[in-house]
Amino acid sequence: LQDLFSINAYVYAQKPQLDIHSFEGTFTREDSDPAVHESLSIENTLWASTVVASGTVIGVVIYTGKETRSVMNTSNPKNKVGLLDLELNQLTKALFLALVALSVVMVTLQGFVGPWYRNLFRFLLLFSYIIPISLRVNLDMGKAAYGWMIMKDDNIPGTVVRTSTIPEELGRLVYLLTDKTGTLTQNEMIFKRLHLGTVSYGTDTMDEIQSHIINSYSQVHSQNSGNSTSSTPSRKPQSSAPKVRKSVSSRIHEAVKAIALCHNVTPVYESRAGVSGETEYAEVDQDFSDENRTYQASSPDEVALVQWTESVGLTLVNRDLTSMQLKTPGGHILTYYILQIFPFTSESKRMGIIVRDESSGEITFYMKGADVAMSTIVQYNDWLEEECGNMAREGLRTLVVAKKSLTEEQYQDFESRYNQAKLSIHDRNLKVAAVVESLEREMELLCLTGVEDQLQADVRPTLEMLRNAGIKIWMLTGDKLETATCIAKSSHLVSRNQDIHIFRPVATRGEAHLELNAFRRKHDCALVISGDSLEVCLKYYEHEFVELACQCPAVVCCRCSPTQKAHIVKLLQHHTGKRTCAIGDGGNDVSMIQAADCGIGIEGKEGKQASLAADFSITQFKHIGRLLMVHGRNSYKRSAALGQFVMHRGLIISTMQAVFSSVFYFASVPLYQGFLMVGYATIYTMFPVFSLVLDQDVKPEMALLYPELYKDLTKGRSLSFKTFLIWVLISIYQGGILMYGALLLFESEFVHVVAISFTALILTELLMVALTIRTWHWLMVVAEFLSLGCYVASLAFLNEYFGDFHVTGCYYLFSLFVSADVAFITTVTFLWKVSAITVVSCLPLYILKYLKRKFSPPSYSKLTS
């Protein structure tokens, strides 16, 4: 290898940690005379699965550790825990304290006789059902069921649930942070306007541009056919005499040609895919009238521009690394050689290309970019800034197009300096940028283009629904202020009669203080702020700014970087403590999606980065309405009911155990055998309790029609310490009634206490499930009768657990009371007394529920009545 190449040692000595995305280096070709120095860049990297058809591969070690750009841009996603899980954790801690306290009380009342610490552990084991161990299993199964229901919903096709831990978060959201392009809009650009300074063309006057292009190229062709020499003499006077005022036709010709050449678009012919290699290789013989021609580019803006030039007569038909070909309206092919290309970057906000006309040999430097970057590059004009603002207020994305003609000497001088800068080992990017900037001076302004990114279907009613649901919406975008404001108005994110406070640019602490004071004096107005001003405000007045912004009905942050988007999400979480949701469609939204409590990704035209990184993936923005209003509501309500019922199931049997031990002189002996306890939590009550995941308080149509119902969910009233205490009181009441009723009614047949109390317990649990259910489903009825059938069958087939069994030692006393006569279970006395105990334990609760719904009905019941 050393005979062929001599790798520059400074690549390793001075820059030991090279980045795949900014791969830099040089090598010297020693087999040529004189030696040729060439630069290494990302273009020289062979990616995975690359097949080398010819030549020799020289290996270079490239550092791919933690300091590479791809790794530094990748944030470690946090383990998201739902608010409902945190609330249940708090309640579980309270139950644990209750378990310890109850055990200590029982030992204290026992008088600390004998080995009291041993009795303490026995009581801890006896009352351990207070801790809902099966709660996590039931909740996880319920969350899996919610995810399945979401993905099977025909009204939101294509929705994918990528998490099994936080479906309830969809019902607790207060802030929604959304991207603009591709999220609220379709990311399908349509060319709408071409402005030349003195004349503007819209969609209704594009035929005039087409006629000018046809006439212009027909004249050029006639001149070329009438003159045996090159067309250079007929065309050079225009380019060499910029002071002469050009006609509208020539200006349109130059503008359309610049738009057709200054891009990174590649035409693709789908009909050629899959054919033999000879046919693919013959690109020159390509059928340029093929209707299957499509365009590929990294940005939909560029595709829209090239499609527009095709519609007016100038078509891009072929492109490779060194040349591109355009077809004129007359069918003639124009070839341009690509000498240099300067790709678009987020820092420069512009892209450029240097091409050489094959027919005339002219060298032209074309450039297009954002108005903030191009305004200082183009020659003086008095219309660019004003027209950019006008187009932005129409919701159009603007691009400024300019050109500069170069002589052969000028280009050769630039090329030598450019290559020398690329060979530099230190500060290569800065030196290359400086050389390119030397060329970006006094460029001729050709035109201003405007493309429209149309809103997605039903964005306006969806945003209105979310706003009525009490969700505050923040739009975070990288677009300019005027465009973001226009989209916010057109999408009804900001209502038309609502005041808008545009936060003027601030750079110092004093300016930020004055602007905050001006903003504080306004009430109920939307806020529009740029990323730079936001950075200054957060640096000096973070708490004050967030407090004021949270009071706004809508906030629009423009010119936001991906890091700023994630920072805003974390600020809202820290300062408000409310649940946040982030929705986006591109890779620049991944950090925001991962930082939010609930991340939603849209499968858009920018790939699936956001979709794969999100917790929920949807295909259209309008699906978020049903996702939150229906599935979010059901998931939260169902999980809250399921969690509280599982805790009630453990509390009631622990209460019965406490009553039993208290009656029999605080003996630390179990009331039921182990199999009955296992069956109680599984086959006897599992199906009815788990059937609560099918319950719903309102129909989906009603939840979508009245989004105001969503506001109650954010208050967390379905699961709180208040509802928890109510269920604790219910458990204590029912447990006491069941145990004392069994002891009182069966005083003469005391040995049947196990069968009597356990049967009443199972019936009470089944009735309590029926009391909790708000909308019946046929599977709920099946679950109720299935559990009841399993219990009746167990009475017949597992009678040894209800009948005689012999124990010794400390269980001798208990054995006197648990030997039951199975024949007694079938008697009328057994049935009516069990029914009486069950009615006493459940009927008052039914009456209280009826009175509550009569005098203090919940909001949803007012709509369903």
Phi, psi and omega in degrees: 000327182292335177290333182266316186227150173236097182293133180297124185293337181294340178300324182267323184287319186262334181225077185287342184245087181274150183251136179302324183276351175222052185291121183232149178167174177220156171217158182245126179272106185270350182276004178245157181231113004280172181296140181250126177261126179232155181263149174260137179216190180296336180292339181270004183268131175265119183277175183302143178068017177285135177254121180272114183281327181205168178089187184236138180262127176251123184279139176228134179284125179242125182290129181231040183270210186289342184266006175287156185296322182296322179286319181293331178278351181264116178269145178286116181292141180276158174280108185279131178240130182288154179297325179297320178295321178295320179294319177294327176297320178295318179292324178295322176297320177295322177294324177296317177297322178295323178298313180295316182297317180295320179295319179295320179297317181296319179293323179295314178293334176289340177094016180052039181277146177063208177285079187298328180295329176290320176296326179299315179293327177296316178295323177300321179287321181294322182265011184295345178289352172297323177282117184282082181296324180282357182298314182296321179296314181296318180294317180295320176295321178296319179295322175298322178293320178298316179298320178296319179295322180295315183288338179266004180285116182290341180282343176231068184295149178084000180287134181237130176262114184258010178222151178239023185239335189230039175294334180290340179297334179297341180258008184234015189281141177242325181240133175241118179253121188234147170281170180256295185291122180086346179254298172278332179253170185276346186060031174241103187279139176234126180292126185242328188210141173233121183243127181254007180103309179255343182218144181234138181242131177248192183295332182275353181238018179292336179294332176294319177297320181296319178294321177297319180294317180298314180295320183297312183284334175291324176293317179298319181293321179293323178293321180293321180288332180274349182237124182288339179276184182290161178279007182298316181299326182283340185252340184290327180303324180294316184283334182269356180233074184291343183283341179283131182292125183276155176284163180299321181297316180292324178293320177295319180299314180294321181293314181294321179295321179295319179293325181286342183254329187267088180189179175239029185275142177236125176284139181233135180252106184294330181293341181274350184290136175086002179269182186292163182295328180294321180291321179294327184286333184277064181293330182295329181269019183296144176279101186286350178268010182297127181284349181272011180290128175232164182243140177240134179200163179284341182233134177292340177298316182293322177297320179297320180294315181292323176296326178290318178298327176294321182292333180265001172121347182250109191249133172277117185248339182203148177203139172222195185291336188243349184205166172215154183235135178244144177252127181279169177301334179277000179091005180276148182258126175253129182252135178231131178270133180274112180272314179214152175220134182242102187292161179287138173228158180292337179281314183280330180059032179200161175222151183220163179209142176246122183234156176240126178288125183295322185284318185256342182078006179292140176252126184228137177255114179255146179212143174220152181179186179291154183295328180294330179272326186273341184298329179270355182262322184281165178295163183301137175209163183242017184231344188297308184297318182294315182289328175298317177296320179296316180293321180296324178291340174274359181085019182264146174269123188257149173221136179260129183246133181217165179215166178208123179278137182240140172278168180298321180293319179297318181290320180297322177294317178296317183297320179295316179292324180293315178294323178296322179292324180289339177277352183291141179273322183259136176053045183298315183298319180294319181291321177296317179297323179295320179294317179295322180294333177294337177272339184271064181223136176051048178280150182280121180285120182265308185195172175234125182254152177225121177244150183248133173255105187288150178292150174292165181294134174061030176290318183297308178296330179291315178295322178294321178297315180295321179293321177292335178281001179087011179271127178271129188251128175245130177256120180247117185219159177266359181285171181287165189298314184295318180295316179297319179295319180295317179295322179298323179286315184293330179274358182066020169298323172246120180294151188294332180266013182261141178287147179236126176258111178270111182290111184292155181301131178233147182231346182234169181294322180294318178296320179296322179295316179296319181291324177295321177296320178294322180289327182294332182283349180263149183234142176052052178230149178283153183246133174237122185219148178270163183296323180294314178295323178298320180297319180293317181295319180290334181289321186252327186227058185296308185296315182296317182294314181296323179297318179289320182293325181291342177277350182281144177291335179205146180228134178239119177250116181254164183053045181265137174273162178302324179294321179295324180299314179294324180295321179295320178300314181293326177297315180296320179295320184286317187274331184255330184072009180269166181276135184243152177227135179240137180227134180200176184231353186238174179296333179286354178259358185296315181297322178292319180295319181288331181282335184285159177295329179220119182252132180238128180248145178249130176282099183246200182278355179264016178099192185245021180299310180294321181296318182285333181274349186272166176279329178225139181241128179235167182259337179219152182296328184296339180291343182293334179298308179290327180299320182273309188292323185260297186287324176295317179296312182296318182297316181292312181298316182293316181294323178296314179294319180295316180297315181291326180288323177296320177295320177298321181297324177281325181292321185292320180285331175290325176295319178297321177296320179294319178295317180299314180294324181292320181294322183258054169057040174057041178284135182269063179239146184284148177283319182239152177288167184299321182294321178296322179293319177294316179295326179299319182275351183243264191290334183282326184230353188295312185296314177297319181295315181291338178293351176295342178290352177260357184283150174210139183275327177228156178286154180304321179298322180290322179295325178282329181285328180238077181295347178298339177297336182293334182299325181295330182292323183293342179280348176069033183279343181289333178219107181209177178295332178293309179294327178297316179294326177297316179292327176296315178297320177298317181295317179295318180296310184291320178297318178294317180297315182297316184285312180294324177297319179295322181287326183281311185287338184243043180292325180280335177242063190291340183288347181267015187297326180294308182296320182294307184293322182290322177296315178297325178296314180297316179297321179296318179296319179295320178290325178293324174298316178297326178291327183282327184294135179256327177227120186281144175237149184298331177291331177295318178296318178299317181297320180298310183288329178295315179295318178297320178294321178297321181290317179298320178295323180292330176298327182275320187265341180243044185293343180293337178280340176254348183259211185285134167212146190254134176227163180229176175072227185289346180267009183297316180298318182293327183294339179291338189251352187251354178284114186247152176266116183297327179297332181293335184294331183271002182279159179293326180299315178300317185292313185287329180286322174297318178297320181297315179298318181296319180296317180296326182281335186250326186301316178301326179291321176298319180295316178296321178295319179296316180295322179296315179292337180280318187256337178219070185286148174291164186297322183291330181290334178293331181275329184273347182286000000 
